[in-house]
Coordinates of N, CA and C in Angstrom, one line a residue:
Chain A
A1 N 11.6 -3.9 15.2 CA 10.7 -3.8 14.0 C 10.6 -2.4 13.6
Q2 N 10.3 -2.2 12.3 CA 10.2 -0.9 11.8 C 8.8 -0.3 12.1
S3 N 8.7 1.0 12.0 CA 7.4 1.6 12.2 C 7.4 2.9 11.4
V4 N 6.2 3.4 11.1 CA 6.0 4.6 10.3 C 5.0 5.5 11.0
T5 N 5.3 6.8 11.2 CA 4.3 7.7 11.8 C 4.0 8.8 10.9
Q6 N 2.7 9.0 10.7 CA 2.2 10.2 10.0 C 1.4 11.0 11.0
P7 N 2.0 12.0 11.5 CA 1.4 12.7 12.7 C 0.1 13.4 12.4
D8 N -0.1 13.8 11.1 CA -1.3 14.6 10.8 C -2.3 13.7 10.2
I9 N -3.4 13.5 10.8 CA -4.5 12.7 10.3 C -5.2 13.4 9.2
H10 N -5.4 14.7 9.3 CA -6.2 15.5 8.4 C -5.5 16.8 8.2
I11 N -5.3 17.3 6.9 CA -4.8 18.6 6.6 C -5.6 19.3 5.6
T12 N -5.9 20.6 5.9 CA -6.6 21.4 4.9 C -5.8 22.5 4.4
V13 N -5.7 22.6 3.1 CA -4.9 23.7 2.5 C -5.8 24.4 1.4
S14 N -5.4 25.6 1.1 CA -6.1 26.4 0.0 C -5.5 26.0 -1.3
E15 N -6.3 26.0 -2.3 CA -5.7 25.7 -3.6 C -4.7 26.8 -4.0
G16 N -3.6 26.3 -4.5 CA -2.5 27.2 -4.8 C -1.4 27.4 -3.7
A17 N -1.8 27.0 -2.5 CA -0.9 27.0 -1.4 C 0.1 25.9 -1.5
S18 N 1.2 26.0 -0.7 CA 2.2 24.9 -0.6 C 1.7 23.9 0.4
L19 N 2.3 22.7 0.2 CA 1.9 21.6 1.0 C 3.1 20.8 1.5
E20 N 3.1 20.4 2.8 CA 4.1 19.5 3.3 C 3.4 18.5 4.2
L21 N 3.5 17.2 3.9 CA 3.0 16.1 4.7 C 4.2 15.4 5.4
R22 N 4.0 15.2 6.6 CA 5.1 14.7 7.4 C 5.1 13.2 7.5
C23 N 6.3 12.6 7.6 CA 6.4 11.2 7.7 C 7.7 10.9 8.5
N24 N 7.6 10.2 9.6 CA 8.8 9.8 10.4 C 8.8 8.3 10.5
Y25 N 10.0 7.7 10.5 CA 10.1 6.3 10.5 C 11.0 5.9 11.7
S26 N 10.9 4.6 12.1 CA 11.8 4.1 13.0 C 12.4 2.8 12.5
Y27 N 13.7 2.7 12.3 CA 14.4 1.6 11.8 C 15.9 1.7 12.1
G28 N 16.6 0.6 12.3 CA 18.0 0.7 12.7 C 18.9 1.1 11.6
A29 N 18.5 1.1 10.3 CA 19.3 1.4 9.2 C 18.4 2.3 8.3
T30 N 19.0 2.6 7.1 CA 18.2 3.4 6.2 C 17.3 2.5 5.4
P31 N 16.0 2.7 5.5 CA 15.0 1.8 4.8 C 14.8 2.3 3.4
Y32 N 14.0 1.6 2.7 CA 13.5 2.1 1.4 C 12.2 2.9 1.8
L33 N 12.0 4.0 1.1 CA 10.9 4.9 1.5 C 10.0 5.1 0.3
F34 N 8.7 5.2 0.6 CA 7.7 5.4 -0.5 C 6.6 6.4 0.0
W35 N 6.0 7.0 -1.0 CA 4.8 7.8 -0.8 C 3.8 7.3 -1.8
Y36 N 2.6 7.0 -1.3 CA 1.5 6.6 -2.2 C 0.3 7.5 -2.0
V37 N -0.5 7.6 -3.0 CA -1.8 8.4 -2.9 C -2.9 7.5 -3.2
Q38 N -4.0 7.8 -2.5 CA -5.3 7.0 -2.6 C -6.5 7.9 -2.7
S39 N -7.2 7.8 -3.8 CA -8.4 8.5 -4.0 C -9.5 7.6 -3.4
P40 N -10.6 8.2 -2.9 CA -11.7 7.4 -2.3 C -12.1 6.2 -3.1
G41 N -12.1 5.1 -2.4 CA -12.6 3.8 -3.1 C -11.7 3.3 -4.1
Q42 N -10.4 3.8 -4.2 CA -9.5 3.3 -5.2 C -8.3 2.7 -4.6
G43 N -7.4 2.1 -5.4 CA -6.2 1.5 -4.9 C -5.2 2.6 -4.7
L44 N -4.0 2.2 -4.3 CA -2.9 3.1 -4.1 C -2.0 3.3 -5.3
Q45 N -1.7 4.6 -5.6 CA -0.8 4.9 -6.7 C 0.5 5.4 -6.1
L46 N 1.6 4.9 -6.7 CA 2.9 5.3 -6.2 C 3.2 6.7 -6.7
L47 N 3.6 7.6 -5.8 CA 4.0 9.0 -6.1 C 5.5 9.1 -6.3
L48 N 6.3 8.5 -5.4 CA 7.7 8.5 -5.5 C 8.3 7.5 -4.5
K49 N 9.6 7.3 -4.7 CA 10.3 6.3 -3.8 C 11.8 6.7 -3.7
Y50 N 12.3 6.3 -2.6 CA 13.8 6.6 -2.3 C 14.4 5.3 -1.9
F51 N 15.5 5.0 -2.7 CA 16.3 3.8 -2.3 C 17.7 4.2 -1.9
S52 N 18.3 5.1 -2.6 CA 19.6 5.5 -2.2 C 19.9 6.8 -3.1
G53 N 21.1 7.4 -2.8 CA 21.5 8.5 -3.7 C 21.0 9.8 -3.2
D54 N 20.6 10.6 -4.2 CA 20.2 12.0 -3.9 C 19.0 12.0 -2.9
T55 N 19.1 12.7 -1.9 CA 18.0 12.7 -0.9 C 16.8 13.4 -1.2
L56 N 16.8 14.2 -2.3 CA 15.6 14.9 -2.8 C 15.1 14.1 -4.0
V57 N 13.9 13.6 -3.8 CA 13.4 12.7 -4.8 C 12.2 13.4 -5.5
Q58 N 12.2 13.4 -6.8 CA 11.0 13.9 -7.6 C 10.1 12.8 -7.9
G59 N 8.8 13.1 -7.9 CA 7.8 12.1 -8.2 C 6.8 12.6 -9.3
I60 N 5.7 12.0 -9.4 CA 4.7 12.3 -10.4 C 3.8 13.4 -9.8
K61 N 3.1 14.1 -10.6 CA 2.1 15.1 -10.3 C 2.7 16.3 -9.5
G62 N 4.0 16.6 -9.7 CA 4.7 17.7 -9.1 C 5.1 17.5 -7.7
F63 N 5.0 16.3 -7.2 CA 5.4 16.1 -5.8 C 6.9 15.8 -5.7
E64 N 7.5 16.1 -4.5 CA 8.8 15.8 -4.2 C 8.9 15.4 -2.7
A65 N 9.9 14.7 -2.4 CA 10.1 14.3 -1.0 C 11.6 14.4 -0.7
E66 N 11.9 14.7 0.6 CA 13.3 14.8 1.0 C 13.6 13.8 2.2
F67 N 14.6 13.0 2.0 CA 15.0 12.1 3.0 C 16.0 12.8 3.9
K68 N 15.7 12.8 5.2 CA 16.6 13.4 6.2 C 17.0 12.3 7.2
R69 N 18.2 11.8 7.1 CA 18.6 10.7 7.9 C 18.6 11.1 9.4
S70 N 19.1 12.3 9.6 CA 19.3 12.8 11.0 C 17.9 12.9 11.7
Q71 N 16.9 13.1 11.0 CA 15.6 13.3 11.6 C 14.7 12.1 11.3
S72 N 15.2 11.1 10.7 CA 14.4 9.9 10.3 C 13.1 10.3 9.7
S73 N 13.2 11.2 8.7 CA 12.0 11.7 8.1 C 12.0 11.6 6.6
F74 N 10.8 11.6 6.0 CA 10.7 11.6 4.5 C 9.4 12.4 4.2
N75 N 9.5 13.7 4.3 CA 8.3 14.5 4.1 C 8.0 14.8 2.7
L76 N 6.8 14.8 2.4 CA 6.3 15.0 1.0 C 5.9 16.5 0.8
R77 N 6.3 17.0 -0.3 CA 6.0 18.5 -0.5 C 5.5 18.7 -1.9
K78 N 4.7 19.8 -2.0 CA 4.3 20.3 -3.3 C 4.2 21.8 -3.3
P79 N 4.7 22.5 -4.2 CA 4.8 24.0 -4.1 C 3.4 24.6 -4.2
S80 N 2.5 24.0 -5.0 CA 1.2 24.7 -5.3 C 0.2 23.6 -5.5
V81 N -0.7 23.5 -4.5 CA -1.7 22.4 -4.5 C -2.9 22.7 -5.5
H82 N -3.3 21.6 -6.1 CA -4.5 21.7 -7.0 C -5.6 21.0 -6.4
W83 N -6.9 21.4 -6.8 CA -8.0 20.7 -6.1 C -8.0 19.2 -6.4
S84 N -7.4 18.8 -7.5 CA -7.4 17.3 -7.7 C -6.4 16.6 -6.8
D85 N -5.6 17.3 -6.0 CA -4.7 16.6 -5.1 C -5.4 16.1 -3.8
A86 N -6.7 16.5 -3.7 CA -7.4 16.0 -2.5 C -7.5 14.5 -2.5
A87 N -7.0 13.9 -1.5 CA -6.9 12.4 -1.4 C -6.3 12.1 -0.1
E88 N -6.0 10.8 0.1 CA -5.3 10.3 1.3 C -3.9 9.9 0.8
Y89 N -2.9 10.3 1.6 CA -1.5 10.0 1.3 C -0.9 9.1 2.4
F90 N -0.2 8.1 1.9 CA 0.4 7.1 2.7 C 1.9 7.1 2.5
C91 N 2.6 7.2 3.6 CA 4.0 7.0 3.7 C 4.3 5.5 4.0
A92 N 5.3 4.9 3.4 CA 5.6 3.5 3.7 C 7.1 3.3 3.7
V93 N 7.6 2.4 4.5 CA 9.0 2.0 4.6 C 9.1 0.5 4.2
G94 N 10.2 0.2 3.5 CA 10.5 -1.2 3.2 C 11.8 -1.6 3.8
V95 N 11.8 -2.8 4.4 CA 13.0 -3.3 5.0 C 13.2 -4.8 4.6
P96 N 14.4 -5.2 4.6 CA 14.7 -6.7 4.3 C 14.1 -7.5 5.4
A97 N 13.4 -8.6 5.0 CA 12.8 -9.5 6.0 C 12.8 -10.9 5.4
G98 N 13.8 -11.7 5.7 CA 13.8 -13.1 5.2 C 13.7 -13.3 3.7
G99 N 14.4 -12.5 3.0 CA 14.5 -12.7 1.5 C 13.5 -11.9 0.7
Y100 N 12.6 -11.1 1.4 CA 11.8 -10.2 0.7 C 11.7 -8.9 1.4
Q101 N 11.1 -7.9 0.7 CA 11.0 -6.6 1.3 C 9.7 -6.4 2.0
K102 N 9.7 -6.3 3.3 CA 8.5 -6.1 4.0 C 8.2 -4.6 4.1
V103 N 7.0 -4.2 3.6 CA 6.6 -2.8 3.6 C 5.6 -2.6 4.7
T104 N 5.9 -1.5 5.5 CA 5.0 -1.1 6.5 C 4.5 0.3 6.2
F105 N 3.1 0.4 6.3 CA 2.5 1.6 5.9 C 2.1 2.5 7.1
G106 N 2.2 3.8 6.9 CA 1.6 4.7 7.9 C 0.1 4.7 7.9
T107 N -0.5 5.4 8.8 CA -2.0 5.4 8.9 C -2.6 6.4 8.0
G108 N -1.8 7.2 7.3 CA -2.4 8.0 6.2 C -2.7 9.4 6.7
T109 N -2.6 10.4 5.8 CA -3.0 11.8 6.0 C -4.0 12.2 4.9
K110 N -5.2 12.6 5.4 CA -6.2 13.0 4.4 C -6.1 14.4 4.1
L111 N -5.9 14.8 2.8 CA -5.8 16.1 2.4 C -7.1 16.7 1.8
Q112 N -7.5 17.8 2.4 CA -8.6 18.5 1.8 C -8.1 19.8 1.2
V113 N -8.6 20.1 0.0 CA -8.2 21.3 -0.7 C -9.4 22.2 -0.8
I114 N -9.3 23.5 -0.3 CA -10.4 24.4 -0.4 C -10.1 25.5 -1.4
P115 N -11.2 26.0 -2.1 CA -10.9 27.0 -3.1 C -10.5 28.3 -2.6
Chain B
D1 N -2.8 -2.6 -22.0 CA -2.3 -1.9 -20.8 C -2.0 -2.9 -19.7
G2 N -0.8 -2.8 -19.2 CA -0.4 -3.7 -18.1 C -1.0 -3.1 -16.8
G3 N -1.4 -4.1 -15.9 CA -1.9 -3.6 -14.6 C -2.4 -4.8 -13.8
I4 N -3.1 -4.4 -12.7 CA -3.6 -5.3 -11.8 C -5.2 -5.1 -11.7
T5 N -5.9 -6.2 -11.9 CA -7.3 -6.1 -11.8 C -7.8 -6.9 -10.6
Q6 N -8.8 -6.4 -9.9 CA -9.5 -7.0 -8.8 C -11.0 -7.1 -9.0
S7 N -11.5 -8.2 -8.7 CA -13.0 -8.3 -8.8 C -13.5 -9.2 -7.7
P8 N -14.8 -8.9 -7.3 CA -15.6 -7.8 -7.8 C -15.1 -6.5 -7.1
K9 N -15.7 -5.4 -7.4 CA -15.4 -4.1 -6.8 C -16.1 -4.1 -5.4
Y10 N -17.3 -4.6 -5.4 CA -18.1 -4.7 -4.1 C -18.5 -6.1 -3.9
L11 N -18.5 -6.5 -2.7 CA -18.9 -7.9 -2.4 C -19.6 -7.9 -1.0
F12 N -20.7 -8.6 -1.0 CA -21.5 -8.7 0.2 C -21.5 -10.2 0.6
R13 N -21.3 -10.4 1.9 CA -21.3 -11.8 2.4 C -22.2 -11.9 3.6
K14 N -22.8 -13.0 3.7 CA -23.6 -13.3 4.9 C -22.7 -14.0 5.9
E15 N -23.0 -13.8 7.1 CA -22.2 -14.5 8.2 C -22.1 -16.0 8.0
G16 N -21.0 -16.6 8.1 CA -20.8 -18.0 8.0 C -20.4 -18.4 6.6
Q17 N -20.4 -17.5 5.6 CA -20.1 -17.9 4.3 C -18.6 -17.6 4.0
N18 N -18.0 -18.4 3.1 CA -16.7 -18.1 2.6 C -16.9 -17.3 1.3
V19 N -16.0 -16.4 1.1 CA -16.0 -15.7 -0.2 C -14.6 -15.6 -0.8
T20 N -14.5 -15.5 -2.1 CA -13.2 -15.4 -2.7 C -13.1 -14.2 -3.5
L21 N -12.0 -13.4 -3.3 CA -11.7 -12.2 -4.0 C -10.6 -12.5 -5.1
S22 N -10.8 -12.0 -6.2 CA -9.9 -12.3 -7.3 C -8.9 -11.2 -7.5
C23 N -7.7 -11.6 -7.9 CA -6.6 -10.6 -8.2 C -5.8 -11.2 -9.4
E24 N -5.7 -10.4 -10.4 CA -5.0 -10.9 -11.6 C -4.1 -9.7 -12.0
Q25 N -2.8 -10.1 -12.5 CA -1.9 -9.1 -13.0 C -1.3 -9.6 -14.3
N26 N -1.0 -8.6 -15.2 CA -0.3 -8.9 -16.4 C 0.9 -8.1 -16.5
L27 N 1.6 -7.9 -15.4 CA 2.8 -7.1 -15.3 C 4.0 -8.0 -15.4
N28 N 3.8 -9.3 -15.4 CA 4.8 -10.3 -15.3 C 5.6 -10.3 -14.0
H29 N 4.9 -9.8 -13.0 CA 5.6 -9.8 -11.7 C 5.6 -11.1 -11.0
D30 N 6.7 -11.4 -10.3 CA 6.7 -12.7 -9.6 C 6.0 -12.7 -8.3
A31 N 6.0 -11.5 -7.6 CA 5.5 -11.4 -6.2 C 4.1 -10.8 -6.2
M32 N 3.3 -11.3 -5.4 CA 1.9 -10.8 -5.2 C 1.6 -10.7 -3.7
Y33 N 0.7 -9.8 -3.3 CA 0.4 -9.5 -1.9 C -1.1 -9.2 -1.8
W34 N -1.5 -9.5 -0.6 CA -2.9 -9.1 -0.2 C -2.8 -8.3 1.1
Y35 N -3.5 -7.1 1.1 CA -3.5 -6.2 2.2 C -5.0 -6.0 2.6
R36 N -5.2 -5.7 3.9 CA -6.5 -5.3 4.4 C -6.3 -3.8 4.8
Q37 N -7.4 -3.0 4.5 CA -7.4 -1.6 4.9 C -8.6 -1.3 5.7
D38 N -8.5 -0.8 6.9 CA -9.6 -0.4 7.7 C -9.5 1.1 7.9
P39 N -10.6 1.8 8.1 CA -10.6 3.3 8.3 C -9.6 3.7 9.4
G40 N -8.8 4.7 9.1 CA -7.9 5.2 10.1 C -6.7 4.4 10.4
Q41 N -6.6 3.3 9.7 CA -5.4 2.4 9.8 C -4.6 2.3 8.5
G42 N -3.4 2.0 8.7 CA -2.6 1.7 7.4 C -3.0 0.4 6.8
L43 N -2.3 0.0 5.8 CA -2.5 -1.3 5.2 C -1.8 -2.4 6.1
R44 N -2.5 -3.5 6.2 CA -1.9 -4.6 7.0 C -1.8 -5.8 6.0
L45 N -0.7 -6.5 6.1 CA -0.4 -7.6 5.2 C -1.1 -8.8 5.6
I46 N -1.8 -9.5 4.7 CA -2.5 -10.7 5.0 C -1.6 -11.9 4.6
Y47 N -1.3 -12.0 3.3 CA -0.5 -13.0 2.7 C 0.4 -12.4 1.6
Y48 N 1.5 -13.1 1.3 CA 2.3 -12.7 0.1 C 2.8 -14.0 -0.5
S49 N 3.2 -13.9 -1.8 CA 3.7 -15.0 -2.5 C 4.8 -14.5 -3.5
Q50 N 6.0 -15.1 -3.4 CA 7.1 -14.7 -4.3 C 7.2 -15.5 -5.5
I51 N 6.6 -16.7 -5.5 CA 6.7 -17.6 -6.6 C 5.5 -18.5 -6.6
V52 N 5.2 -19.0 -7.8 CA 4.1 -19.9 -8.0 C 4.2 -21.1 -7.0
N53 N 3.0 -21.5 -6.5 CA 2.9 -22.6 -5.6 C 3.6 -22.4 -4.2
D54 N 3.9 -21.2 -3.9 CA 4.4 -20.9 -2.6 C 3.9 -19.6 -2.1
F55 N 3.5 -19.5 -0.8 CA 3.0 -18.3 -0.2 C 3.3 -18.3 1.3
Q56 N 3.3 -17.1 1.9 CA 3.7 -17.0 3.3 C 2.6 -16.1 4.0
K57 N 2.4 -16.4 5.2 CA 1.5 -15.6 6.1 C 2.1 -14.2 6.3
G58 N 1.3 -13.3 6.3 CA 1.7 -11.9 6.7 C 1.3 -11.7 8.2
D59 N 1.0 -10.5 8.5 CA 0.7 -10.1 9.9 C -0.6 -10.5 10.4
I60 N -1.6 -10.6 9.5 CA -3.0 -10.9 10.0 C -3.6 -12.0 9.1
A61 N -3.0 -13.2 9.0 CA -3.4 -14.2 8.1 C -4.6 -15.0 8.7
E62 N -4.9 -15.0 10.0 CA -5.9 -15.8 10.5 C -7.3 -15.5 9.9
G63 N -8.0 -16.6 9.5 CA -9.3 -16.4 8.9 C -9.2 -16.2 7.4
Y64 N -8.0 -16.2 6.8 CA -7.9 -16.1 5.4 C -7.1 -17.2 4.8
S65 N -7.3 -17.5 3.5 CA -6.5 -18.5 2.8 C -6.2 -18.0 1.4
V66 N -5.1 -18.4 0.8 CA -4.8 -18.0 -0.6 C -4.3 -19.2 -1.4
S67 N -4.1 -19.0 -2.7 CA -3.5 -20.0 -3.5 C -2.7 -19.3 -4.6
R68 N -1.7 -19.9 -5.1 CA -0.9 -19.3 -6.2 C -0.6 -20.4 -7.2
E69 N -1.6 -20.7 -8.0 CA -1.4 -21.8 -9.0 C -0.8 -21.3 -10.3
K70 N -1.0 -20.0 -10.6 CA -0.5 -19.3 -11.8 C 0.2 -18.0 -11.4
K71 N 1.2 -17.7 -12.2 CA 1.9 -16.5 -11.9 C 1.0 -15.2 -11.9
E72 N 0.0 -15.2 -12.7 CA -0.8 -14.1 -12.9 C -1.9 -13.9 -11.9
S73 N -2.2 -14.9 -11.1 CA -3.4 -14.9 -10.3 C -3.1 -15.3 -8.8
F74 N -3.7 -14.6 -7.9 CA -3.5 -14.8 -6.5 C -4.8 -14.5 -5.7
P75 N -5.7 -15.5 -5.8 CA -7.0 -15.3 -5.1 C -7.0 -15.4 -3.6
L76 N -7.8 -14.6 -3.0 CA -7.9 -14.6 -1.5 C -9.3 -15.1 -1.1
T77 N -9.3 -16.0 -0.2 CA -10.6 -16.5 0.3 C -10.7 -16.0 1.8
V78 N -11.8 -15.3 2.0 CA -12.1 -14.9 3.4 C -13.1 -15.9 4.0
T79 N -12.6 -16.7 5.0 CA -13.4 -17.8 5.5 C -14.3 -17.3 6.6
S80 N -15.2 -18.2 7.0 CA -16.1 -17.9 8.1 C -15.4 -17.7 9.4
A81 N -14.1 -18.1 9.5 CA -13.3 -18.0 10.7 C -12.8 -16.6 10.9
Q82 N -12.9 -15.7 9.9 CA -12.5 -14.3 10.0 C -13.6 -13.6 10.7
K83 N -13.4 -13.1 11.9 CA -14.4 -12.6 12.8 C -14.9 -11.2 12.4
N84 N -14.1 -10.5 11.7 CA -14.5 -9.1 11.4 C -14.0 -8.8 10.0
P85 N -14.6 -9.4 9.0 CA -14.1 -9.3 7.6 C -14.4 -8.1 6.8
T86 N -15.4 -7.3 7.3 CA -15.7 -6.0 6.6 C -14.5 -5.1 6.5
A87 N -14.1 -4.8 5.3 CA -12.9 -4.0 5.1 C -12.7 -3.8 3.6
F88 N -11.7 -3.0 3.3 CA -11.3 -2.8 1.9 C -10.1 -3.7 1.7
Y89 N -10.1 -4.5 0.6 CA -9.0 -5.4 0.4 C -8.2 -5.0 -0.9
L90 N -6.9 -4.9 -0.7 CA -6.0 -4.5 -1.8 C -5.0 -5.5 -2.2
C91 N -4.9 -5.8 -3.5 CA -3.9 -6.7 -4.0 C -2.8 -5.9 -4.6
A92 N -1.6 -6.4 -4.5 CA -0.4 -5.7 -5.0 C 0.5 -6.7 -5.7
S93 N 1.4 -6.2 -6.5 CA 2.4 -7.1 -7.1 C 3.7 -6.3 -7.3
S94 N 4.8 -7.1 -7.4 CA 6.1 -6.5 -7.6 C 7.0 -7.5 -8.3
I95 N 8.1 -7.0 -8.8 CA 9.2 -7.9 -9.2 C 9.8 -8.5 -8.0
V96 N 10.6 -9.5 -8.1 CA 11.4 -10.0 -7.0 C 12.9 -9.6 -7.3
D97 N 13.4 -8.7 -6.6 CA 14.7 -8.1 -6.8 C 15.7 -8.6 -5.8
Y98 N 16.8 -9.0 -6.3 CA 17.9 -9.5 -5.4 C 18.2 -8.5 -4.3
F99 N 18.3 -7.2 -4.8 CA 18.7 -6.1 -3.9 C 17.5 -5.6 -3.1
L100 N 16.3 -6.2 -3.2 CA 15.1 -5.9 -2.5 C 14.7 -4.4 -2.8
T101 N 15.0 -3.9 -4.0 CA 14.5 -2.6 -4.3 C 13.2 -2.7 -5.1
D102 N 12.5 -3.8 -5.0 CA 11.2 -3.9 -5.7 C 10.2 -2.9 -5.1
T103 N 9.3 -2.5 -6.0 CA 8.2 -1.5 -5.6 C 6.9 -2.2 -5.9
Q104 N 6.0 -2.1 -4.9 CA 4.7 -2.7 -5.0 C 3.7 -1.8 -5.8
Y105 N 3.0 -2.4 -6.7 CA 1.9 -1.7 -7.4 C 0.6 -2.3 -7.1
F106 N -0.4 -1.4 -6.9 CA -1.7 -1.9 -6.4 C -2.8 -1.9 -7.4
G107 N -3.7 -2.9 -7.1 CA -5.0 -2.9 -7.8 C -6.0 -1.9 -7.3
P108 N -7.2 -1.9 -7.8 CA -8.2 -0.9 -7.4 C -9.0 -1.3 -6.2
G109 N -8.8 -2.5 -5.7 CA -9.4 -2.9 -4.4 C -10.8 -3.5 -4.5
T110 N -11.2 -4.3 -3.5 CA -12.5 -4.9 -3.3 C -13.0 -4.5 -2.0
R111 N -14.2 -4.0 -1.9 CA -14.8 -3.6 -0.6 C -15.7 -4.8 -0.2
L112 N -15.4 -5.4 0.9 CA -16.2 -6.5 1.4 C -17.0 -6.1 2.5
T113 N -18.3 -6.4 2.5 CA -19.2 -6.0 3.6 C -20.0 -7.3 4.0
V114 N -19.9 -7.5 5.3 CA -20.7 -8.6 5.9 C -22.0 -8.2 6.4
L115 N -23.1 -8.9 5.9 CA -24.4 -8.5 6.3 C -24.9 -9.1 7.5

């Protein structure tokens, strides 16, 4: 069975600093990979996704993620964080499961941005 | 605007009561999903449906029931058999893609509290 690990429960960065959120997965093949963001009390918004091809994926709000097969990782990055980026971020993997794509979510990383 | 709506935003239930959470989408998506989110945990799949009049149990279906009478609607009933129903409930939808590259899009969520 697949699994997703987000090792950092909580991260604090200064506004304007760079950001990297870690995501590692376990699966026997290359899964589909997603990053979602959730503001308090809201639903999840898709930031970016990787299905195949170029391993560096660009998303919305200036985020990007890099798929590294050798490390089973899909880390999310942003060169300069804005206060509005404070939220919880979820990494997810999708794998084939009986005719549909089963998506497994990580436990999330809460981002705090300080001025 | 196309999207997913969930109602109500907040719901309070007395012990022993059944309650129904509404989920409607106008994205013309075939598949719909219900997830439960608890603090510090990822999202866990309750039920999913890929086509009208058909649905499948997810990882934590016990104490929940669903119906899919219309493509646009996928209501979730939390029954009195669900021992710990206080949680944030998220509905999602996606296309059904032969290559399983479908992406799930989320509604704003319903917070259920048992009194």
